[in-house]
């Protein structure tokens, strides 16, 4: 296998490994977006979910730098994610002029952040678009067709990862699960702030502290975040259930 | 874009239901009607010092049976709303009397005897801020339809806004609280700022969020702006009378000597 094929295979093995009993959705999505950006050869990315009010919620991002997170949140009104949600199809602009025409308010922010290209690949569950894999690149130009295929596979895996814990007998269960995932995200944001304040780090670095703690103590991100908020600091003893 | 359903319900409540104290009951009644259920209860929850869930009391209920659901669960220590709060997700039970329903035997026996067949519990949370629970029940078995479930979630979000508003009001003069707005929304900075302010004040997240909201109201700036100011460390909260201060640049050496009187 070529190096790239090795990378792809490794990525899917890593993701498959996480689909187990102690599944941690937040860590899974973070792993997925990190791998997606690496495999698609783009420079930044995020997993976005649409809540019941069709507001964009960022579930995972390759960087927690405030500027990047803002680029996702700006797309509530306009941008590739909105178009992707409406059409249910990948949104792959041709070039910067095409982006300026399609998204006159969003594109300047994208360019200011140093990117030259943005795209969105839908996360679909049956007929619904529940979210998108949103990627940014500093170099211009669209994805190759094989990269697009890979992107679609990764977006599908992200959807599966989100809902895999429960058998879906009604669409409502899916919506509830998405809601639970969104709530986890809020907990993590609150914990980022608390860690940032206590350590003097910025919120992006604070996220990495939480993530390292989760990995080294082999616990879900949300649980670590919850413990920080309950006790005001990282736990030293694993809580009993 | 049309106004979101949550904003619509909230606007309707505040316009039709008179004083804020009447909003919770109106909310439960509208929720019951919109979801075609037989009863709705809005209850507060809190945590003991050991981190166990405890009831904070029923805020409003459409009828006594709805309120009993809440009391029985806390009495036996298990039930759909406790599961919903512990797992931070809505919980549906289409038939308490189904022998395959094994999750809460004591609760199921007790409520089944009172004629309750289906129960749907929605936790009311802002991340780690646990406010309470909205609980729906029916005397017939079956799940909520997709539309009914969607409506229930809308009313859960409305309930969060109403509970936050009532909390704001209890801290200050009745008319000086900001109007209830659909929840803080998806802006990460507000949630991050809640964590930072909670650490600055040594308070709960709930208090931190209330302080952020209050400051946004009195300073007449959007909540997200305040959030950004806090996260970029241009604004800090403290226990001074003003409640906030802007940390200036660090003093350079030699400042201490200037202005000294001879």
CSV table of C-alpha atoms in Angstrom, one decimal:
chain,number,residue,atom,x,y,z
A,1,UNK,CA,0.0,0.0,0.0
A,2,UNK,CA,1.1,3.5,-0.6
A,3,UNK,CA,1.8,5.8,2.3
A,4,UNK,CA,-1.4,7.6,1.7
A,5,UNK,CA,-3.4,4.4,1.6
A,6,UNK,CA,-1.6,3.4,4.9
A,7,UNK,CA,-2.8,6.6,6.4
A,8,UNK,CA,-6.3,6.1,5.3
A,9,UNK,CA,-6.4,2.5,6.5
A,10,UNK,CA,-4.9,3.6,9.9
A,11,UNK,CA,-7.5,6.3,10.2
A,12,UNK,CA,-10.4,4.0,9.8
A,13,UNK,CA,-8.9,1.4,12.1
A,14,UNK,CA,-8.5,4.1,14.7
A,15,UNK,CA,-12.1,5.3,14.3
A,16,UNK,CA,-13.4,1.7,14.4
A,17,UNK,CA,-11.6,1.1,17.6
A,18,UNK,CA,-13.4,4.0,19.2
A,19,UNK,CA,-16.8,2.5,18.4
A,20,UNK,CA,-16.9,0.3,21.5
A,21,UNK,CA,-18.7,0.1,24.8
A,22,UNK,CA,-16.9,3.0,26.4
A,23,UNK,CA,-17.6,5.2,23.4
A,24,UNK,CA,-16.8,8.8,23.9
A,25,UNK,CA,-18.6,10.8,21.2
A,26,UNK,CA,-16.7,14.0,21.8
A,27,UNK,CA,-13.3,12.4,21.5
A,28,UNK,CA,-14.4,10.4,18.5
A,29,UNK,CA,-15.5,13.5,16.7
A,30,UNK,CA,-12.3,15.2,17.6
A,31,UNK,CA,-10.3,12.3,16.3
A,32,UNK,CA,-12.3,12.2,13.1
A,33,UNK,CA,-11.9,15.8,12.3
A,34,UNK,CA,-8.2,15.7,12.9
A,35,UNK,CA,-7.8,12.7,10.6
A,36,UNK,CA,-10.1,14.2,8.0
A,37,UNK,CA,-8.0,17.3,7.7
A,38,UNK,CA,-4.9,15.3,7.4
A,39,UNK,CA,-6.3,12.9,4.8
A,40,UNK,CA,-8.1,15.5,2.7
A,41,UNK,CA,-5.0,17.6,2.8
A,42,UNK,CA,-6.7,20.7,4.0
A,43,UNK,CA,-5.6,23.0,6.7
A,44,UNK,CA,-8.5,23.2,9.2
A,45,UNK,CA,-11.8,21.7,9.7
A,46,UNK,CA,-14.8,21.3,12.0
A,47,UNK,CA,-17.8,19.0,12.5
A,48,UNK,CA,-21.0,21.1,12.6
A,49,UNK,CA,-24.4,20.0,13.8
A,50,UNK,CA,-27.7,21.7,13.1
A,51,UNK,CA,-29.8,21.9,16.2
A,52,UNK,CA,-33.7,21.9,16.1
A,53,UNK,CA,-33.7,25.6,15.5
A,54,UNK,CA,-31.4,25.0,12.5
A,55,UNK,CA,-28.6,26.9,14.3
A,56,UNK,CA,-25.1,25.8,13.6
A,57,UNK,CA,-23.3,24.2,16.6
A,58,UNK,CA,-19.6,23.3,16.4
A,59,UNK,CA,-19.0,19.8,17.8
A,60,UNK,CA,-15.3,19.5,17.1
A,61,UNK,CA,-12.6,21.6,15.5
A,62,UNK,CA,-9.0,21.0,14.6
A,63,UNK,CA,-8.1,24.1,16.5
A,64,UNK,CA,-9.9,25.9,19.3
A,65,UNK,CA,-8.3,29.2,18.4
A,66,UNK,CA,-11.1,31.7,18.8
A,67,UNK,CA,-10.7,33.0,15.2
A,68,UNK,CA,-11.3,29.6,13.7
A,69,UNK,CA,-14.3,28.9,16.0
A,70,UNK,CA,-15.8,32.2,14.9
A,71,UNK,CA,-15.5,31.2,11.3
A,72,UNK,CA,-17.8,28.2,12.0
A,73,UNK,CA,-20.2,30.2,14.0
A,74,UNK,CA,-20.4,33.0,11.4
A,75,UNK,CA,-21.9,30.5,9.0
A,76,UNK,CA,-25.2,30.5,10.8
A,77,UNK,CA,-26.4,33.1,8.4
A,78,UNK,CA,-24.3,32.4,5.3
A,79,UNK,CA,-21.6,30.1,4.1
A,80,UNK,CA,-20.9,26.7,2.8
A,81,UNK,CA,-22.5,24.9,5.8
A,82,UNK,CA,-25.8,26.7,5.3
A,83,UNK,CA,-25.9,25.9,1.6
A,84,UNK,CA,-24.9,22.3,2.4
A,85,UNK,CA,-27.8,22.0,4.9
A,86,UNK,CA,-30.3,23.3,2.4
A,87,UNK,CA,-29.2,21.3,-0.6
A,88,UNK,CA,-28.1,18.1,1.2
A,89,UNK,CA,-25.2,18.0,-1.3
A,90,UNK,CA,-21.5,18.8,-0.9
A,91,UNK,CA,-20.7,22.5,-1.4
A,92,UNK,CA,-17.4,22.9,-3.3
A,93,UNK,CA,-16.8,26.4,-4.6
A,94,UNK,CA,-14.6,26.8,-7.7
A,95,UNK,CA,-12.5,29.7,-6.5
A,96,UNK,CA,-12.4,32.9,-4.5
A,97,UNK,CA,-14.5,34.9,-6.9
A,98,UNK,CA,-17.2,32.2,-6.8
A,99,UNK,CA,-17.1,32.3,-2.9
A,100,UNK,CA,-17.3,36.1,-2.9
A,101,UNK,CA,-20.4,35.9,-5.1
A,102,UNK,CA,-22.0,33.2,-3.1
A,103,UNK,CA,-21.1,34.4,0.4
A,104,UNK,CA,-20.2,38.1,0.3
A,105,UNK,CA,-20.4,38.5,4.1
A,106,UNK,CA,-18.6,35.3,5.1
A,107,UNK,CA,-15.8,35.2,2.5
A,108,UNK,CA,-13.9,38.3,3.7
A,109,UNK,CA,-13.7,36.7,7.2
A,110,UNK,CA,-12.4,33.5,5.6
A,111,UNK,CA,-9.7,35.4,3.7
A,112,UNK,CA,-8.7,37.4,6.7
A,113,UNK,CA,-8.1,34.2,8.6
A,114,UNK,CA,-5.6,33.2,5.9
A,115,UNK,CA,-7.7,30.7,4.0
A,116,UNK,CA,-8.5,30.6,0.3
A,117,UNK,CA,-11.0,27.9,0.1
A,118,UNK,CA,-13.9,26.5,2.2
A,119,UNK,CA,-16.2,23.6,1.6
A,120,UNK,CA,-18.9,21.6,3.4
A,121,UNK,CA,-19.7,17.9,3.0
A,122,UNK,CA,-23.1,16.8,4.4
A,123,UNK,CA,-23.6,14.5,7.3
A,124,UNK,CA,-26.8,12.7,6.4
A,125,UNK,CA,-29.1,10.4,8.4
A,126,UNK,CA,-31.7,9.0,6.2
A,127,UNK,CA,-33.4,12.0,4.5
A,128,UNK,CA,-32.1,14.5,7.0
A,129,UNK,CA,-28.9,16.6,6.8
A,130,UNK,CA,-27.9,16.6,10.5
A,131,UNK,CA,-24.7,18.4,10.0
A,132,UNK,CA,-21.6,18.9,7.9
A,133,UNK,CA,-17.9,18.4,7.7
A,134,UNK,CA,-16.6,21.9,7.1
A,135,UNK,CA,-13.0,22.3,5.8
A,136,UNK,CA,-10.8,25.2,5.0
A,137,UNK,CA,-7.6,25.4,3.0
A,138,UNK,CA,-4.9,28.0,2.7
A,139,UNK,CA,-4.2,26.9,-0.9
A,140,UNK,CA,-6.9,27.6,-3.5
A,141,UNK,CA,-8.7,25.0,-5.6
A,142,UNK,CA,-11.3,22.2,-4.9
A,143,UNK,CA,-10.8,18.7,-3.7
A,144,UNK,CA,-9.9,15.9,-6.1
A,145,UNK,CA,-12.7,13.5,-6.8
A,146,UNK,CA,-11.0,10.8,-4.8
A,147,UNK,CA,-10.6,13.2,-1.9
A,148,UNK,CA,-14.2,14.1,-2.2
A,149,UNK,CA,-15.2,10.4,-2.0
A,150,UNK,CA,-13.0,10.1,1.1
A,151,UNK,CA,-14.6,13.2,2.6
A,152,UNK,CA,-18.0,11.7,2.1
A,153,UNK,CA,-17.0,8.5,3.7
A,154,UNK,CA,-15.6,10.4,6.7
A,155,UNK,CA,-18.8,12.5,7.0
A,156,UNK,CA,-20.8,9.3,7.0
A,157,UNK,CA,-18.6,7.8,9.7
A,158,UNK,CA,-19.1,10.9,11.8
A,159,UNK,CA,-22.8,10.5,11.6
A,160,UNK,CA,-22.6,6.8,12.5
A,161,UNK,CA,-20.4,7.7,15.4
A,162,UNK,CA,-22.9,10.2,16.7
A,163,UNK,CA,-25.8,7.9,16.8
A,164,UNK,CA,-24.3,4.5,17.2
A,165,UNK,CA,-25.0,4.0,20.8
A,166,UNK,CA,-28.7,3.5,20.4
A,167,UNK,CA,-30.8,1.5,18.1
A,168,UNK,CA,-32.9,4.0,16.3
A,169,UNK,CA,-36.6,3.1,16.3
A,170,UNK,CA,-37.8,6.7,15.9
A,171,UNK,CA,-36.2,9.8,14.5
A,172,UNK,CA,-36.8,11.4,17.8
A,173,UNK,CA,-34.1,9.2,19.4
A,174,UNK,CA,-31.7,10.6,16.9
A,175,UNK,CA,-32.6,14.1,17.7
A,176,UNK,CA,-32.3,13.5,21.4
A,177,UNK,CA,-28.9,12.0,20.9
A,178,UNK,CA,-27.8,14.9,18.9
A,179,UNK,CA,-29.1,17.1,21.6
A,180,UNK,CA,-27.1,15.2,24.1
A,181,UNK,CA,-24.0,15.7,22.0
A,182,UNK,CA,-24.7,19.4,21.8
A,183,UNK,CA,-25.1,19.6,25.5
A,184,UNK,CA,-21.8,17.8,25.9
A,185,UNK,CA,-20.2,20.5,23.8
A,186,UNK,CA,-21.5,23.2,26.1
A,187,UNK,CA,-20.1,21.5,29.1
A,188,UNK,CA,-16.7,21.3,27.4
A,189,UNK,CA,-16.9,25.0,26.6
A,190,UNK,CA,-17.7,25.9,30.2
A,191,UNK,CA,-14.8,23.8,31.4
A,192,UNK,CA,-12.4,25.4,28.8
A,193,UNK,CA,-13.2,28.8,30.4
A,194,UNK,CA,-12.7,27.6,33.9
A,195,UNK,CA,-9.3,25.9,33.1
A,196,UNK,CA,-8.3,29.0,31.1
A,197,UNK,CA,-9.0,31.2,34.1
A,198,UNK,CA,-7.2,29.0,36.6
A,199,UNK,CA,-4.1,28.4,34.4
A,200,UNK,CA,-3.8,31.7,32.6
A,201,UNK,CA,-3.9,29.8,29.3
A,202,UNK,CA,-6.1,30.8,26.4
A,203,UNK,CA,-9.2,28.7,25.8
A,204,UNK,CA,-7.6,26.8,22.9
A,205,UNK,CA,-4.7,25.7,25.1
A,206,UNK,CA,-7.2,25.0,27.8
A,207,UNK,CA,-9.0,22.5,25.5
A,208,UNK,CA,-5.7,20.7,25.0
A,209,UNK,CA,-5.3,20.4,28.8
A,210,UNK,CA,-8.7,18.8,29.1
A,211,UNK,CA,-8.1,16.5,26.2
A,212,UNK,CA,-4.7,15.3,27.5
A,213,UNK,CA,-6.3,14.7,30.9
A,214,UNK,CA,-9.1,12.6,29.3
A,215,UNK,CA,-6.6,10.5,27.4
A,216,UNK,CA,-4.2,10.0,30.2
A,217,UNK,CA,-6.9,9.0,32.6
A,218,UNK,CA,-8.8,7.1,29.9
A,219,UNK,CA,-12.0,8.9,30.5
A,220,UNK,CA,-14.5,10.6,28.2
A,221,UNK,CA,-13.8,14.3,27.5
A,222,UNK,CA,-17.2,15.3,28.8
A,223,UNK,CA,-16.7,13.5,32.1
A,224,UNK,CA,-13.3,15.3,32.6
A,225,UNK,CA,-15.0,18.6,31.8
A,226,UNK,CA,-17.8,17.9,34.1
A,227,UNK,CA,-15.4,17.0,36.9
A,228,UNK,CA,-13.5,20.3,36.4
A,229,UNK,CA,-16.8,22.2,36.7
A,230,UNK,CA,-18.0,20.3,39.8
A,231,UNK,CA,-14.7,20.5,41.7
A,232,UNK,CA,-13.1,23.5,40.2
A,233,UNK,CA,-10.1,21.5,39.1
A,234,UNK,CA,-9.0,18.3,37.3
A,235,UNK,CA,-9.9,15.2,39.4
A,236,UNK,CA,-7.2,13.3,41.2
A,237,UNK,CA,-9.5,10.4,42.1
A,238,UNK,CA,-11.8,8.7,39.6
A,239,UNK,CA,-15.4,9.4,40.9
A,240,UNK,CA,-17.6,6.4,41.7
A,241,UNK,CA,-20.8,6.0,39.7
B,1,UNK,CA,-35.4,33.7,8.4
B,2,UNK,CA,-38.6,33.3,10.3
B,3,UNK,CA,-38.4,33.6,14.1
B,4,UNK,CA,-37.5,30.4,15.7
B,5,UNK,CA,-40.3,28.4,17.3
B,6,UNK,CA,-38.7,28.9,20.8
B,7,UNK,CA,-38.8,32.7,20.4
B,8,UNK,CA,-42.3,32.5,19.1
B,9,UNK,CA,-43.6,30.5,22.1
B,10,UNK,CA,-41.7,32.7,24.5
B,11,UNK,CA,-43.1,35.9,23.0
B,12,UNK,CA,-46.6,34.3,23.2
B,13,UNK,CA,-46.1,33.4,26.9
B,14,UNK,CA,-44.9,36.8,27.9
B,15,UNK,CA,-47.6,38.6,26.0
B,16,UNK,CA,-50.5,36.4,27.1
B,17,UNK,CA,-49.7,35.0,30.5
B,18,UNK,CA,-49.5,38.2,32.6
B,19,UNK,CA,-46.9,38.4,35.3
B,20,UNK,CA,-43.7,36.3,35.1
B,21,UNK,CA,-44.9,34.2,38.0
B,22,UNK,CA,-47.7,32.9,35.8
B,23,UNK,CA,-45.4,31.9,32.9
B,24,UNK,CA,-44.4,28.5,34.3
B,25,UNK,CA,-48.0,27.3,34.7
B,26,UNK,CA,-49.0,28.7,31.3
B,27,UNK,CA,-45.9,27.0,29.8
B,28,UNK,CA,-47.0,23.6,31.2
B,29,UNK,CA,-50.5,24.0,30.0
B,30,UNK,CA,-49.5,25.0,26.5
B,31,UNK,CA,-47.0,22.2,26.4
B,32,UNK,CA,-49.6,19.7,27.4
B,33,UNK,CA,-52.0,20.9,24.7
B,34,UNK,CA,-49.3,21.0,22.0
B,35,UNK,CA,-48.0,17.5,22.8
B,36,UNK,CA,-51.4,15.9,23.3
B,37,UNK,CA,-50.3,14.6,26.7
B,38,UNK,CA,-52.4,14.4,29.9
B,39,UNK,CA,-50.2,16.3,32.2
B,40,UNK,CA,-46.9,18.3,32.4
B,41,UNK,CA,-44.8,19.2,35.4
B,42,UNK,CA,-41.9,21.7,35.5
B,43,UNK,CA,-39.6,21.1,38.4
B,44,UNK,CA,-36.3,22.5,39.7
B,45,UNK,CA,-33.4,20.3,40.6
B,46,UNK,CA,-30.2,20.8,42.4
B,47,UNK,CA,-27.3,18.8,43.7
B,48,UNK,CA,-26.5,17.9,47.3
B,49,UNK,CA,-22.9,18.5,48.6
B,50,UNK,CA,-22.2,14.9,47.6
B,51,UNK,CA,-23.2,15.5,44.1
B,52,UNK,CA,-26.5,13.6,44.3
B,53,UNK,CA,-29.5,14.9,42.5
B,54,UNK,CA,-32.2,16.4,44.7
B,55,UNK,CA,-35.5,17.9,44.0
B,56,UNK,CA,-35.8,21.7,44.2
B,57,UNK,CA,-39.5,21.6,44.2
B,58,UNK,CA,-42.3,21.8,41.6
B,59,UNK,CA,-42.4,25.2,39.9
B,60,UNK,CA,-45.7,24.4,38.1
B,61,UNK,CA,-47.8,21.5,37.1
B,62,UNK,CA,-51.0,21.1,35.1
B,63,UNK,CA,-52.6,18.8,37.7
B,64,UNK,CA,-51.8,17.0,40.9
B,65,UNK,CA,-50.9,13.7,39.2
B,66,UNK,CA,-48.2,15.5,37.1
B,67,UNK,CA,-46.7,16.9,40.3
B,68,UNK,CA,-46.8,13.4,42.0
B,69,UNK,CA,-44.6,12.0,39.2
B,70,UNK,CA,-41.9,14.3,40.4
B,71,UNK,CA,-42.3,13.5,44.1
B,72,UNK,CA,-42.5,9.7,43.6
B,73,UNK,CA,-39.3,9.6,41.6
B,74,UNK,CA,-37.3,11.5,44.2
B,75,UNK,CA,-38.8,9.4,46.9
B,76,UNK,CA,-37.8,6.1,45.3
B,77,UNK,CA,-34.6,7.5,43.9
B,78,UNK,CA,-35.2,6.4,40.3
B,79,UNK,CA,-37.4,7.3,37.4
B,80,UNK,CA,-37.3,8.8,33.9
B,81,UNK,CA,-36.5,12.4,35.0
B,82,UNK,CA,-33.6,11.3,37.2
B,83,UNK,CA,-32.2,9.2,34.3
B,84,UNK,CA,-32.7,12.2,32.0
B,85,UNK,CA,-30.8,14.5,34.4
B,86,UNK,CA,-28.0,12.0,35.1
B,87,UNK,CA,-27.5,11.3,31.4
B,88,UNK,CA,-28.2,14.8,30.2
B,89,UNK,CA,-30.6,13.6,27.5
B,90,UNK,CA,-34.4,13.3,27.1
B,91,UNK,CA,-35.8,9.9,28.2
B,92,UNK,CA,-39.0,8.4,26.7
B,93,UNK,CA,-41.0,5.5,28.2
B,94,UNK,CA,-43.9,4.6,26.0
B,95,UNK,CA,-45.4,2.1,28.4
B,96,UNK,CA,-44.7,1.8,32.1
B,97,UNK,CA,-46.8,-1.3,32.3
B,98,UNK,CA,-44.9,-3.2,29.6
B,99,UNK,CA,-43.2,-6.2,31.3
B,100,UNK,CA,-40.2,-5.5,29.0
B,101,UNK,CA,-39.8,-2.1,30.7
B,102,UNK,CA,-37.2,-2.8,33.3
B,103,UNK,CA,-35.6,0.6,34.0
B,104,UNK,CA,-37.5,1.8,37.1
B,105,UNK,CA,-39.6,-1.0,38.7
B,106,UNK,CA,-40.6,0.9,41.8
B,107,UNK,CA,-41.6,4.0,40.0
B,108,UNK,CA,-43.4,2.1,37.2
B,109,UNK,CA,-45.4,0.1,39.8
B,110,UNK,CA,-46.3,3.2,41.7
B,111,UNK,CA,-47.3,5.4,38.7
B,112,UNK,CA,-48.9,2.5,36.9
B,113,UNK,CA,-51.2,2.1,39.8
B,114,UNK,CA,-52.2,5.7,39.4
B,115,UNK,CA,-53.1,5.3,35.7
B,116,UNK,CA,-49.9,6.7,34.1
B,117,UNK,CA,-48.8,4.7,31.1
B,118,UNK,CA,-46.3,6.9,29.2
B,119,UNK,CA,-43.7,9.3,30.5
B,120,UNK,CA,-41.4,11.7,28.7
B,121,UNK,CA,-38.7,13.6,30.6
B,122,UNK,CA,-36.6,16.5,29.3
B,123,UNK,CA,-33.6,17.7,31.3
B,124,UNK,CA,-33.3,21.5,31.5
B,125,UNK,CA,-29.6,22.4,31.3
B,126,UNK,CA,-27.1,24.9,30.1
B,127,UNK,CA,-24.1,22.6,29.8
B,128,UNK,CA,-23.2,21.8,33.4
B,129,UNK,CA,-25.8,24.2,34.8
B,130,UNK,CA,-28.6,21.9,35.8
B,131,UNK,CA,-31.8,23.9,36.2
B,132,UNK,CA,-34.5,21.3,36.4
B,133,UNK,CA,-36.7,19.0,34.4
B,134,UNK,CA,-39.8,19.1,32.2
B,135,UNK,CA,-41.9,16.0,32.5
B,136,UNK,CA,-44.9,14.9,30.4
B,137,UNK,CA,-47.2,12.0,30.9
B,138,UNK,CA,-50.0,10.2,29.3
B,139,UNK,CA,-52.7,7.8,30.5
B,140,UNK,CA,-52.4,5.9,27.2
B,141,UNK,CA,-49.3,4.0,25.9
B,142,UNK,CA,-47.2,5.1,22.9
B,143,UNK,CA,-44.3,7.4,22.0
B,144,UNK,CA,-44.7,11.0,21.1
B,145,UNK,CA,-45.1,11.6,17.4
B,146,UNK,CA,-42.2,13.4,15.7
B,147,UNK,CA,-44.1,16.7,15.8
B,148,UNK,CA,-45.1,16.2,19.4
B,149,UNK,CA,-41.5,15.4,20.4
B,150,UNK,CA,-40.3,18.5,18.5
B,151,UNK,CA,-42.8,20.6,20.4
B,152,UNK,CA,-41.7,19.1,23.7
B,153,UNK,CA,-38.1,20.1,23.0
B,154,UNK,CA,-39.2,23.6,22.1
B,155,UNK,CA,-41.1,23.9,25.4
B,156,UNK,CA,-38.0,22.5,27.2
B,157,UNK,CA,-35.9,25.4,25.7
B,158,UNK,CA,-38.6,27.9,26.6
B,159,UNK,CA,-38.6,26.5,30.2
B,160,UNK,CA,-34.9,27.1,30.4
B,161,UNK,CA,-35.3,30.7,29.4
B,162,UNK,CA,-38.2,31.2,31.9
B,163,UNK,CA,-36.3,29.6,34.7
B,164,UNK,CA,-33.2,31.8,34.0
B,165,UNK,CA,-35.5,34.8,33.9
B,166,UNK,CA,-37.1,33.9,37.3
B,167,UNK,CA,-33.7,33.4,38.7
B,168,UNK,CA,-32.6,36.9,37.5
B,169,UNK,CA,-35.6,38.4,39.0
B,170,UNK,CA,-35.2,36.9,42.4
B,171,UNK,CA,-31.8,38.6,42.6
B,172,UNK,CA,-33.0,42.1,41.9
B,173,UNK,CA,-36.0,44.4,41.7
B,174,UNK,CA,-39.0,42.8,39.9
B,175,UNK,CA,-39.0,45.2,37.0
B,176,UNK,CA,-35.2,45.5,36.6
B,177,UNK,CA,-34.6,42.1,35.1
B,178,UNK,CA,-33.9,41.8,31.3
B,179,UNK,CA,-36.7,40.3,29.3
B,180,UNK,CA,-36.5,36.5,28.8
B,181,UNK,CA,-34.6,35.7,25.7
B,182,UNK,CA,-34.3,32.4,24.0
B,183,UNK,CA,-31.4,30.7,25.6
B,184,UNK,CA,-27.8,31.9,25.4
B,185,UNK,CA,-27.6,30.3,22.0
B,186,UNK,CA,-24.8,28.5,20.3
B,187,UNK,CA,-22.0,31.0,21.0
B,188,UNK,CA,-19.0,29.3,22.5
B,189,UNK,CA,-17.7,32.5,24.0
B,190,UNK,CA,-20.7,32.9,26.3
B,191,UNK,CA,-20.2,29.4,27.7
B,192,UNK,CA,-16.4,29.9,28.0
B,193,UNK,CA,-17.0,33.2,29.8
B,194,UNK,CA,-19.4,31.4,32.2
B,195,UNK,CA,-16.5,29.1,33.2
B,196,UNK,CA,-14.0,32.0,33.5
B,197,UNK,CA,-16.4,34.1,35.6
B,198,UNK,CA,-17.3,31.2,37.9
B,199,UNK,CA,-13.6,30.8,38.6
B,200,UNK,CA,-13.1,34.6,39.1
B,201,UNK,CA,-16.0,34.8,41.5
B,202,UNK,CA,-15.5,31.4,43.1
B,203,UNK,CA,-19.2,30.9,42.4
B,204,UNK,CA,-21.3,28.3,40.6
B,205,UNK,CA,-21.7,28.5,36.8
B,206,UNK,CA,-25.3,29.4,37.4
B,207,UNK,CA,-24.4,32.6,39.3
B,208,UNK,CA,-21.7,33.3,36.7
B,209,UNK,CA,-24.2,33.1,33.8
B,210,UNK,CA,-26.6,35.3,35.7
B,211,UNK,CA,-23.9,37.9,36.3
B,212,UNK,CA,-22.9,37.9,32.6
B,213,UNK,CA,-26.5,38.4,31.6
B,214,UNK,CA,-27.1,41.1,34.1
B,215,UNK,CA,-23.9,43.0,32.9
B,216,UNK,CA,-25.0,42.7,29.3
B,217,UNK,CA,-28.3,44.2,30.2
B,218,UNK,CA,-27.0,47.1,32.2
B,219,UNK,CA,-24.2,47.9,29.8
B,220,UNK,CA,-26.6,47.5,26.9
B,221,UNK,CA,-24.4,45.3,24.9
B,222,UNK,CA,-25.1,41.8,23.5
B,223,UNK,CA,-24.3,38.9,25.7
B,224,UNK,CA,-21.8,37.6,23.1
B,225,UNK,CA,-19.9,40.8,23.2
B,226,UNK,CA,-19.6,40.5,27.0
B,227,UNK,CA,-18.5,36.9,26.5
B,228,UNK,CA,-15.8,38.0,24.1
B,229,UNK,CA,-14.6,40.7,26.4
B,230,UNK,CA,-14.2,38.2,29.2
B,231,UNK,CA,-12.5,35.5,27.1
B,232,UNK,CA,-10.0,38.0,25.7
B,233,UNK,CA,-9.4,39.1,29.3
B,234,UNK,CA,-10.5,42.7,28.7
B,235,UNK,CA,-13.2,42.3,31.4
B,236,UNK,CA,-13.2,40.6,34.7
B,237,UNK,CA,-15.9,40.1,37.3
B,238,UNK,CA,-15.4,40.6,41.0
B,239,UNK,CA,-17.4,41.4,44.1
B,240,UNK,CA,-16.9,45.1,44.0
B,241,UNK,CA,-20.0,47.3,43.9
B,242,UNK,CA,-19.6,47.7,40.1
B,243,UNK,CA,-19.2,44.0,39.7
B,244,UNK,CA,-16.7,44.3,36.9
B,245,UNK,CA,-13.3,45.8,36.1
B,246,UNK,CA,-11.1,46.2,33.1
B,247,UNK,CA,-7.6,45.0,33.8
B,248,UNK,CA,-5.2,47.6,32.4
B,249,UNK,CA,-1.8,46.9,31.0
B,250,UNK,CA,0.8,45.8,33.5
B,251,UNK,CA,2.7,48.7,35.0
B,252,UNK,CA,6.2,49.3,33.8
B,253,UNK,CA,9.0,49.6,36.4
B,254,UNK,CA,9.5,53.1,37.7
B,255,UNK,CA,5.8,53.9,38.0
B,256,UNK,CA,6.1,53.4,41.7
B,257,UNK,CA,8.6,56.1,41.9
B,258,UNK,CA,6.7,58.7,39.9
B,259,UNK,CA,4.6,61.1,41.6
B,260,UNK,CA,6.3,60.5,44.9
B,261,UNK,CA,6.1,63.7,46.9
B,262,UNK,CA,9.5,65.1,47.8
